[in-house]
Amino acid sequence: MLSDDLSRIDLAALQALVAVQDRASFSDASELLGVNQSTISYAIKRLRKAFNDPLFVRQGNAIVATDKGDQLAQQARAILEQMAAISSPSGFDPATAEGTVTVSCNHHERMFLIPDFLRRAQREAPNAALHIFESAVDGKQQLKENTCDIVLGPVSILGDIYYRRKMFSDHYACVMDQAHELARGALTLERYCASRHVAVTHNGRWEALYFAALRAKGIELEPDVTVSSHDILERLIPGSELVATIPFRLASRLSDRLALRPFPMDVFIQIDMYWTERTHHSGLHRWARQILAEVAEKNLGDEDLRSPKKDTRKPA
């Protein structure tokens, strides 16, 4: 039988617990949930009493969870996800549906999925609000904090509360100025490594997959330039000595002023879609996920991935 203190714990208290763990701050948690800080403090006080543990302690300028606090927050998150799923209406008609769908992704996915997704979604569900966020490397955290509903990207998000669906595949290619020496002759690994490189790093927080493939061959590539996103490359590369190694699908869309050559190694890129239990049974979100999958299948089936994996041209 539950104690009196434990029986008084409600979902609002569990929300407060999860918010404090995610934000490591009572004030930030109150802002996230749209309540007063005193409400958060009172909820945590009740939880501390019910579970006979401080749950959170101050460490320097930060608030960190105790072992029991971390365990409880994980359980609370699962409960909240399940309650949200149960409360979702089973019937769904996109023509009359209201609500919000937030998709988090980066330049690669925005180029090939988002335009057609938005056009179709707005046509079929005119009353639904659609938001597109930048994920950078924060997709898992955004899902965890419920600031987005769907994450798209070449990432691996592991855990019992996450669902995954494969979307499309890609591989790397190189782009450079038309006058660059690598635009002529065989692009060997030796010539590639001897060139000057520009890399996309999402403000230094992301490393493209080809770096690990190069390291597996004992090659430590040091870019001469790093940028936060792919969208600047079309203006940065012309007239320079820089070589960018980017997904082929993006490379093929760049200006005709740039030369496109196969990357001298086979490095596979898998773009997946992730979501959580919170939206898994929601009619609106299930419909949105299906549209994204259909757009990917229509526009980005592997039969469209026609870049040669090997450089078959003879040296000039």
mmCIF file of C-alpha atoms in Angstrom:
data_model
loop_
_atom_site.group_PDB
_atom_site.id
_atom_site.type_symbol
_atom_site.label_atom_id
_atom_site.label_comp_id
_atom_site.label_asym_id
_atom_site.label_seq_id
_atom_site.Cartn_x
_atom_site.Cartn_y
_atom_site.Cartn_z
ATOM 1 C CA MET A 1 0.000 0.000 0.000
ATOM 2 C CA LEU A 2 1.288 3.453 -0.927
ATOM 3 C CA SER A 3 2.261 5.861 1.804
ATOM 4 C CA ASP A 4 0.253 9.077 2.122
ATOM 5 C CA ASP A 5 3.175 11.114 0.789
ATOM 6 C CA LEU A 6 3.565 8.874 -2.251
ATOM 7 C CA SER A 7 -0.164 8.733 -3.018
ATOM 8 C CA ARG A 8 -0.244 12.545 -3.307
ATOM 9 C CA ILE A 9 2.308 12.624 -6.135
ATOM 10 C CA ASP A 10 0.678 13.706 -9.400
ATOM 11 C CA LEU A 11 1.788 14.066 -13.030
ATOM 12 C CA ALA A 12 2.578 17.755 -12.527
ATOM 13 C CA ALA A 13 5.194 16.809 -9.928
ATOM 14 C CA LEU A 14 6.701 14.273 -12.315
ATOM 15 C CA GLN A 15 6.813 16.927 -15.046
ATOM 16 C CA ALA A 16 8.656 19.230 -12.670
ATOM 17 C CA LEU A 17 11.148 16.486 -11.816
ATOM 18 C CA VAL A 18 11.919 15.771 -15.479
ATOM 19 C CA ALA A 19 12.187 19.474 -16.314
ATOM 20 C CA VAL A 20 14.673 20.114 -13.485
ATOM 21 C CA GLN A 21 16.812 17.174 -14.598
ATOM 22 C CA ASP A 22 16.786 18.322 -18.238
ATOM 23 C CA ARG A 23 17.542 21.964 -17.499
ATOM 24 C CA ALA A 24 19.680 21.523 -14.334
ATOM 25 C CA SER A 25 17.936 24.611 -12.968
ATOM 26 C CA PHE A 26 14.743 25.289 -11.043
ATOM 27 C CA SER A 27 14.282 28.656 -12.748
ATOM 28 C CA ASP A 28 14.834 27.219 -16.257
ATOM 29 C CA ALA A 29 12.451 24.364 -15.447
ATOM 30 C CA SER A 30 9.763 26.828 -14.379
ATOM 31 C CA GLU A 31 10.244 28.756 -17.638
ATOM 32 C CA LEU A 32 10.008 25.550 -19.664
ATOM 33 C CA LEU A 33 6.732 24.524 -17.992
ATOM 34 C CA GLY A 34 5.303 28.044 -17.810
ATOM 35 C CA VAL A 35 4.846 28.045 -14.018
ATOM 36 C CA ASN A 36 6.297 29.968 -11.102
ATOM 37 C CA GLN A 37 9.597 28.804 -9.648
ATOM 38 C CA SER A 38 7.842 28.296 -6.326
ATOM 39 C CA THR A 39 5.631 25.696 -8.011
ATOM 40 C CA ILE A 40 8.711 23.766 -9.099
ATOM 41 C CA SER A 41 10.292 24.044 -5.662
ATOM 42 C CA TYR A 42 7.115 22.799 -3.962
ATOM 43 C CA ALA A 43 6.830 19.828 -6.352
ATOM 44 C CA ILE A 44 10.435 18.779 -5.731
ATOM 45 C CA LYS A 45 9.941 19.207 -1.975
ATOM 46 C CA ARG A 46 6.995 16.792 -2.068
ATOM 47 C CA LEU A 47 8.984 14.300 -4.127
ATOM 48 C CA ARG A 48 11.940 14.518 -1.731
ATOM 49 C CA LYS A 49 9.670 13.713 1.179
ATOM 50 C CA ALA A 50 7.878 10.880 -0.617
ATOM 51 C CA PHE A 51 11.105 9.176 -1.745
ATOM 52 C CA ASN A 52 13.256 10.093 1.268
ATOM 53 C CA ASP A 53 16.042 11.476 -0.916
ATOM 54 C CA PRO A 54 17.259 14.997 -1.860
ATOM 55 C CA LEU A 55 16.897 14.034 -5.562
ATOM 56 C CA PHE A 56 18.933 17.102 -6.612
ATOM 57 C CA VAL A 57 21.991 18.663 -4.992
ATOM 58 C CA ARG A 58 24.018 21.735 -5.808
ATOM 59 C CA GLN A 59 27.464 21.086 -7.251
ATOM 60 C CA GLY A 60 29.292 24.352 -7.810
ATOM 61 C CA ASN A 61 26.937 26.526 -9.844
ATOM 62 C CA ALA A 62 24.981 23.579 -11.196
ATOM 63 C CA ILE A 63 22.189 21.353 -9.912
ATOM 64 C CA VAL A 64 22.786 17.629 -10.420
ATOM 65 C CA ALA A 65 20.582 14.624 -9.735
ATOM 66 C CA THR A 66 21.401 12.044 -7.087
ATOM 67 C CA ASP A 67 21.379 8.385 -8.105
ATOM 68 C CA LYS A 68 17.815 8.029 -6.923
ATOM 69 C CA GLY A 69 16.871 11.333 -8.556
ATOM 70 C CA ASP A 70 18.249 10.168 -11.897
ATOM 71 C CA GLN A 71 16.477 6.810 -11.600
ATOM 72 C CA LEU A 72 13.207 8.452 -10.648
ATOM 73 C CA ALA A 73 13.448 10.969 -13.496
ATOM 74 C CA GLN A 74 13.873 8.136 -15.999
ATOM 75 C CA GLN A 75 10.799 6.377 -14.637
ATOM 76 C CA ALA A 76 8.846 9.640 -14.562
ATOM 77 C CA ARG A 77 9.731 10.358 -18.179
ATOM 78 C CA ALA A 78 8.421 6.950 -19.254
ATOM 79 C CA ILE A 79 5.181 7.477 -17.301
ATOM 80 C CA LEU A 80 4.620 10.896 -18.860
ATOM 81 C CA GLU A 81 5.257 9.512 -22.355
ATOM 82 C CA GLN A 82 2.746 6.718 -21.758
ATOM 83 C CA MET A 83 0.102 9.071 -20.380
ATOM 84 C CA ALA A 84 0.489 11.378 -23.384
ATOM 85 C CA ALA A 85 0.121 8.414 -25.739
ATOM 86 C CA ILE A 86 -3.003 7.121 -23.973
ATOM 87 C CA SER A 87 -4.620 10.559 -24.044
ATOM 88 C CA SER A 88 -4.174 10.920 -27.821
ATOM 89 C CA PRO A 89 -7.468 10.528 -29.715
ATOM 90 C CA SER A 90 -7.628 7.317 -31.732
ATOM 91 C CA GLY A 91 -9.504 8.817 -34.680
ATOM 92 C CA PHE A 92 -7.784 11.255 -37.029
ATOM 93 C CA ASP A 93 -8.927 13.346 -39.962
ATOM 94 C CA PRO A 94 -6.177 15.611 -41.337
ATOM 95 C CA ALA A 95 -8.710 17.963 -42.924
ATOM 96 C CA THR A 96 -10.049 18.960 -39.493
ATOM 97 C CA ALA A 97 -7.020 18.216 -37.344
ATOM 98 C CA GLU A 98 -5.522 20.881 -35.112
ATOM 99 C CA GLY A 99 -2.244 20.727 -33.273
ATOM 100 C CA THR A 100 1.474 21.193 -33.805
ATOM 101 C CA VAL A 101 4.154 19.074 -35.444
ATOM 102 C CA THR A 102 7.774 20.087 -34.872
ATOM 103 C CA VAL A 103 10.490 18.502 -37.002
ATOM 104 C CA SER A 104 14.172 18.935 -36.143
ATOM 105 C CA CYS A 105 16.772 18.401 -38.858
ATOM 106 C CA ASN A 106 19.745 19.937 -40.659
ATOM 107 C CA HIS A 107 20.551 21.220 -44.147
ATOM 108 C CA HIS A 108 20.778 17.769 -45.762
ATOM 109 C CA GLU A 109 17.239 16.791 -44.741
ATOM 110 C CA ARG A 110 15.779 20.286 -45.219
ATOM 111 C CA MET A 111 16.886 20.290 -48.846
ATOM 112 C CA PHE A 112 15.317 16.983 -49.835
ATOM 113 C CA LEU A 113 12.421 16.275 -47.476
ATOM 114 C CA ILE A 114 11.046 19.418 -45.900
ATOM 115 C CA PRO A 115 9.768 21.440 -48.916
ATOM 116 C CA ASP A 116 7.562 18.615 -50.259
ATOM 117 C CA PHE A 117 6.568 17.616 -46.719
ATOM 118 C CA LEU A 118 5.382 21.146 -45.897
ATOM 119 C CA ARG A 119 3.499 21.581 -49.170
ATOM 120 C CA ARG A 120 1.613 18.323 -48.763
ATOM 121 C CA ALA A 121 1.009 18.748 -45.028
ATOM 122 C CA GLN A 122 -0.406 22.246 -45.452
ATOM 123 C CA ARG A 123 -2.650 21.054 -48.253
ATOM 124 C CA GLU A 124 -4.024 18.056 -46.350
ATOM 125 C CA ALA A 125 -4.118 19.550 -42.825
ATOM 126 C CA PRO A 126 -4.624 23.313 -43.196
ATOM 127 C CA ASN A 127 -5.332 23.826 -39.477
ATOM 128 C CA ALA A 128 -2.170 22.131 -38.205
ATOM 129 C CA ALA A 129 0.875 24.225 -37.259
ATOM 130 C CA LEU A 130 4.221 23.019 -38.610
ATOM 131 C CA HIS A 131 7.597 24.016 -37.169
ATOM 132 C CA ILE A 132 11.054 23.163 -38.503
ATOM 133 C CA PHE A 133 13.952 23.377 -36.035
ATOM 134 C CA GLU A 134 17.716 23.157 -36.498
ATOM 135 C CA SER A 135 18.933 19.973 -34.829
ATOM 136 C CA ALA A 136 22.725 20.421 -35.177
ATOM 137 C CA VAL A 137 23.787 17.719 -32.670
ATOM 138 C CA ASP A 138 20.941 18.335 -30.225
ATOM 139 C CA GLY A 139 18.267 16.101 -31.742
ATOM 140 C CA LYS A 140 18.216 13.548 -28.934
ATOM 141 C CA GLN A 141 18.076 16.257 -26.288
ATOM 142 C CA GLN A 142 15.261 18.014 -28.161
ATOM 143 C CA LEU A 143 13.249 14.791 -28.216
ATOM 144 C CA LYS A 144 14.045 14.161 -24.562
ATOM 145 C CA GLU A 145 12.894 17.638 -23.562
ATOM 146 C CA ASN A 146 9.809 17.459 -25.809
ATOM 147 C CA THR A 147 10.899 20.560 -27.749
ATOM 148 C CA CYS A 148 10.460 18.628 -30.994
ATOM 149 C CA ASP A 149 8.351 15.672 -32.128
ATOM 150 C CA ILE A 150 10.487 14.217 -34.928
ATOM 151 C CA VAL A 151 14.242 14.184 -35.522
ATOM 152 C CA LEU A 152 15.740 13.490 -38.943
ATOM 153 C CA GLY A 153 19.447 12.876 -39.420
ATOM 154 C CA PRO A 154 22.489 10.569 -39.732
ATOM 155 C CA VAL A 155 22.511 9.951 -35.992
ATOM 156 C CA SER A 156 22.046 6.996 -33.669
ATOM 157 C CA ILE A 157 19.532 7.749 -30.915
ATOM 158 C CA LEU A 158 19.378 4.811 -28.541
ATOM 159 C CA GLY A 159 16.992 4.100 -25.662
ATOM 160 C CA ASP A 160 13.726 2.391 -24.836
ATOM 161 C CA ILE A 161 11.629 5.532 -25.355
ATOM 162 C CA TYR A 162 12.817 6.165 -28.931
ATOM 163 C CA TYR A 163 11.394 4.813 -32.174
ATOM 164 C CA ARG A 164 13.282 4.750 -35.480
ATOM 165 C CA ARG A 165 12.380 4.483 -39.153
ATOM 166 C CA LYS A 166 14.897 4.435 -42.012
ATOM 167 C CA MET A 167 14.418 7.270 -44.498
ATOM 168 C CA PHE A 168 17.112 7.350 -47.183
ATOM 169 C CA SER A 169 20.774 6.666 -47.779
ATOM 170 C CA ASP A 170 23.637 8.670 -49.246
ATOM 171 C CA HIS A 171 27.406 8.601 -49.618
ATOM 172 C CA TYR A 172 30.146 11.209 -49.788
ATOM 173 C CA ALA A 173 31.354 13.196 -52.783
ATOM 174 C CA CYS A 174 33.838 16.032 -53.200
ATOM 175 C CA VAL A 175 33.154 19.483 -54.610
ATOM 176 C CA MET A 176 35.744 22.042 -55.638
ATOM 177 C CA ASP A 177 36.298 24.950 -58.005
ATOM 178 C CA GLN A 178 36.183 23.977 -61.684
ATOM 179 C CA ALA A 179 39.821 25.076 -62.045
ATOM 180 C CA HIS A 180 41.016 23.003 -59.069
ATOM 181 C CA GLU A 181 43.642 20.385 -59.917
ATOM 182 C CA LEU A 182 41.445 17.641 -58.389
ATOM 183 C CA ALA A 183 38.805 18.387 -61.016
ATOM 184 C CA ARG A 184 41.138 16.707 -63.525
ATOM 185 C CA GLY A 185 42.669 13.257 -63.438
ATOM 186 C CA ALA A 186 42.061 10.419 -61.011
ATOM 187 C CA LEU A 187 41.070 11.554 -57.533
ATOM 188 C CA THR A 188 43.237 9.225 -55.513
ATOM 189 C CA LEU A 189 43.305 9.136 -51.730
ATOM 190 C CA GLU A 190 46.845 10.523 -51.830
ATOM 191 C CA ARG A 191 45.844 13.530 -53.947
ATOM 192 C CA TYR A 192 42.767 14.071 -51.806
ATOM 193 C CA CYS A 193 44.735 14.159 -48.542
ATOM 194 C CA ALA A 194 47.309 16.564 -50.006
ATOM 195 C CA SER A 195 44.607 19.155 -50.769
ATOM 196 C CA ARG A 196 43.187 21.930 -48.623
ATOM 197 C CA HIS A 197 39.830 21.102 -47.043
ATOM 198 C CA VAL A 198 36.740 22.803 -45.698
ATOM 199 C CA ALA A 199 34.570 20.827 -43.263
ATOM 200 C CA VAL A 200 31.065 21.336 -41.878
ATOM 201 C CA THR A 201 31.153 20.998 -38.078
ATOM 202 C CA HIS A 202 27.948 22.588 -36.718
ATOM 203 C CA ASN A 203 29.948 25.045 -34.627
ATOM 204 C CA GLY A 204 32.610 22.473 -33.799
ATOM 205 C CA ARG A 205 30.165 19.988 -32.304
ATOM 206 C CA TRP A 206 29.844 17.507 -35.169
ATOM 207 C CA GLU A 207 32.332 15.385 -37.072
ATOM 208 C CA ALA A 208 31.274 14.060 -40.478
ATOM 209 C CA LEU A 209 31.410 10.282 -40.859
ATOM 210 C CA TYR A 210 34.223 10.300 -43.403
ATOM 211 C CA PHE A 211 36.719 11.477 -40.759
ATOM 212 C CA ALA A 212 36.369 8.172 -38.882
ATOM 213 C CA ALA A 213 36.757 6.241 -42.145
ATOM 214 C CA LEU A 214 39.989 8.096 -42.863
ATOM 215 C CA ARG A 215 41.289 7.499 -39.329
ATOM 216 C CA ALA A 216 40.653 3.776 -39.806
ATOM 217 C CA LYS A 217 43.278 3.992 -42.544
ATOM 218 C CA GLY A 218 45.654 5.910 -40.287
ATOM 219 C CA ILE A 219 44.869 9.294 -41.846
ATOM 220 C CA GLU A 220 44.254 12.330 -39.624
ATOM 221 C CA LEU A 221 42.712 14.990 -41.845
ATOM 222 C CA GLU A 222 43.049 18.559 -40.564
ATOM 223 C CA PRO A 223 40.619 20.960 -42.305
ATOM 224 C CA ASP A 224 42.000 24.365 -43.252
ATOM 225 C CA VAL A 225 38.537 25.912 -42.827
ATOM 226 C CA THR A 226 35.481 24.857 -40.820
ATOM 227 C CA VAL A 227 31.946 26.209 -41.254
ATOM 228 C CA SER A 228 28.728 25.677 -39.336
ATOM 229 C CA SER A 229 26.523 24.524 -42.217
ATOM 230 C CA HIS A 230 26.549 23.323 -45.818
ATOM 231 C CA ASP A 231 24.623 26.327 -47.078
ATOM 232 C CA ILE A 232 27.714 28.580 -47.366
ATOM 233 C CA LEU A 233 29.792 26.189 -49.485
ATOM 234 C CA GLU A 234 28.375 27.257 -52.838
ATOM 235 C CA ARG A 235 29.645 30.788 -52.258
ATOM 236 C CA LEU A 236 32.818 29.874 -50.360
ATOM 237 C CA ILE A 237 34.446 27.370 -52.707
ATOM 238 C CA PRO A 238 34.490 29.142 -56.124
ATOM 239 C CA GLY A 239 37.861 30.757 -56.719
ATOM 240 C CA SER A 240 39.457 28.953 -53.752
ATOM 241 C CA GLU A 241 41.718 25.924 -53.321
ATOM 242 C CA LEU A 242 39.276 24.319 -50.887
ATOM 243 C CA VAL A 243 37.728 20.879 -51.283
ATOM 244 C CA ALA A 244 34.484 20.041 -49.455
ATOM 245 C CA THR A 245 33.506 16.441 -48.730
ATOM 246 C CA ILE A 246 29.731 16.366 -48.372
ATOM 247 C CA PRO A 247 26.790 14.022 -49.036
ATOM 248 C CA PHE A 248 26.477 13.305 -52.754
ATOM 249 C CA ARG A 249 22.861 14.410 -52.921
ATOM 250 C CA LEU A 250 23.857 17.842 -51.641
ATOM 251 C CA ALA A 251 26.918 17.982 -53.857
ATOM 252 C CA SER A 252 24.837 17.253 -56.957
ATOM 253 C CA ARG A 253 22.598 20.251 -56.192
ATOM 254 C CA LEU A 254 25.420 22.775 -55.975
ATOM 255 C CA SER A 255 26.134 25.353 -58.636
ATOM 256 C CA ASP A 256 27.481 24.390 -62.043
ATOM 257 C CA ARG A 257 30.483 26.516 -61.141
ATOM 258 C CA LEU A 258 31.688 23.663 -58.927
ATOM 259 C CA ALA A 259 33.257 20.380 -59.991
ATOM 260 C CA LEU A 260 31.805 17.176 -58.522
ATOM 261 C CA ARG A 261 34.056 14.168 -57.989
ATOM 262 C CA PRO A 262 33.573 10.868 -56.112
ATOM 263 C CA PHE A 263 35.100 10.665 -52.649
ATOM 264 C CA PRO A 264 38.001 8.151 -52.901
ATOM 265 C CA MET A 265 36.449 5.836 -50.287
ATOM 266 C CA ASP A 266 33.041 4.189 -49.849
ATOM 267 C CA VAL A 267 31.421 5.756 -46.771
ATOM 268 C CA PHE A 268 27.718 5.051 -46.263
ATOM 269 C CA ILE A 269 25.348 7.643 -44.780
ATOM 270 C CA GLN A 270 21.981 6.550 -43.351
ATOM 271 C CA ILE A 271 19.322 9.175 -42.629
ATOM 272 C CA ASP A 272 16.736 8.001 -40.083
ATOM 273 C CA MET A 273 13.610 9.401 -38.466
ATOM 274 C CA TYR A 274 13.228 9.279 -34.668
ATOM 275 C CA TRP A 275 10.327 9.963 -32.315
ATOM 276 C CA THR A 276 9.193 8.976 -28.816
ATOM 277 C CA GLU A 277 6.314 7.275 -27.052
ATOM 278 C CA ARG A 278 4.757 10.699 -26.423
ATOM 279 C CA THR A 279 3.691 11.041 -30.067
ATOM 280 C CA HIS A 280 3.838 7.411 -31.173
ATOM 281 C CA HIS A 281 0.052 6.883 -31.043
ATOM 282 C CA SER A 282 -0.961 10.433 -31.961
ATOM 283 C CA GLY A 283 -2.986 10.547 -35.161
ATOM 284 C CA LEU A 284 -1.520 13.894 -36.201
ATOM 285 C CA HIS A 285 2.075 12.835 -35.646
ATOM 286 C CA ARG A 286 1.609 9.374 -37.142
ATOM 287 C CA TRP A 287 0.198 11.080 -40.264
ATOM 288 C CA ALA A 288 3.158 13.512 -40.378
ATOM 289 C CA ARG A 289 5.676 10.688 -40.058
ATOM 290 C CA GLN A 290 3.993 8.797 -42.877
ATOM 291 C CA ILE A 291 4.138 11.836 -45.160
ATOM 292 C CA LEU A 292 7.853 12.238 -44.458
ATOM 293 C CA ALA A 293 8.437 8.558 -45.239
ATOM 294 C CA GLU A 294 6.457 8.801 -48.489
ATOM 295 C CA VAL A 295 8.342 11.937 -49.567
ATOM 296 C CA ALA A 296 11.633 10.167 -48.889
ATOM 297 C CA GLU A 297 10.542 7.110 -50.860
ATOM 298 C CA LYS A 298 9.317 9.193 -53.796
ATOM 299 C CA ASN A 299 12.224 11.635 -54.008
ATOM 300 C CA LEU A 300 15.154 9.747 -52.554
ATOM 301 C CA GLY A 301 14.857 6.073 -53.342
ATOM 302 C CA ASP A 302 18.280 4.453 -53.667
ATOM 303 C CA GLU A 303 17.764 4.155 -57.413
ATOM 304 C CA ASP A 304 18.328 7.921 -57.571
ATOM 305 C CA LEU A 305 21.782 7.621 -55.992
ATOM 306 C CA ARG A 306 23.667 7.582 -59.286
ATOM 307 C CA SER A 307 27.073 9.010 -58.408
ATOM 308 C CA PRO A 308 29.808 6.519 -59.352
ATOM 309 C CA LYS A 309 31.397 5.002 -56.269
ATOM 310 C CA LYS A 310 34.722 4.703 -58.119
ATOM 311 C CA ASP A 311 36.422 7.264 -60.350
ATOM 312 C CA THR A 312 36.392 5.655 -63.780
ATOM 313 C CA ARG A 313 37.890 8.560 -65.730
ATOM 314 C CA LYS A 314 41.434 8.264 -66.990
ATOM 315 C CA PRO A 315 44.065 10.804 -65.913
ATOM 316 C CA ALA A 316 44.246 13.840 -68.139
#
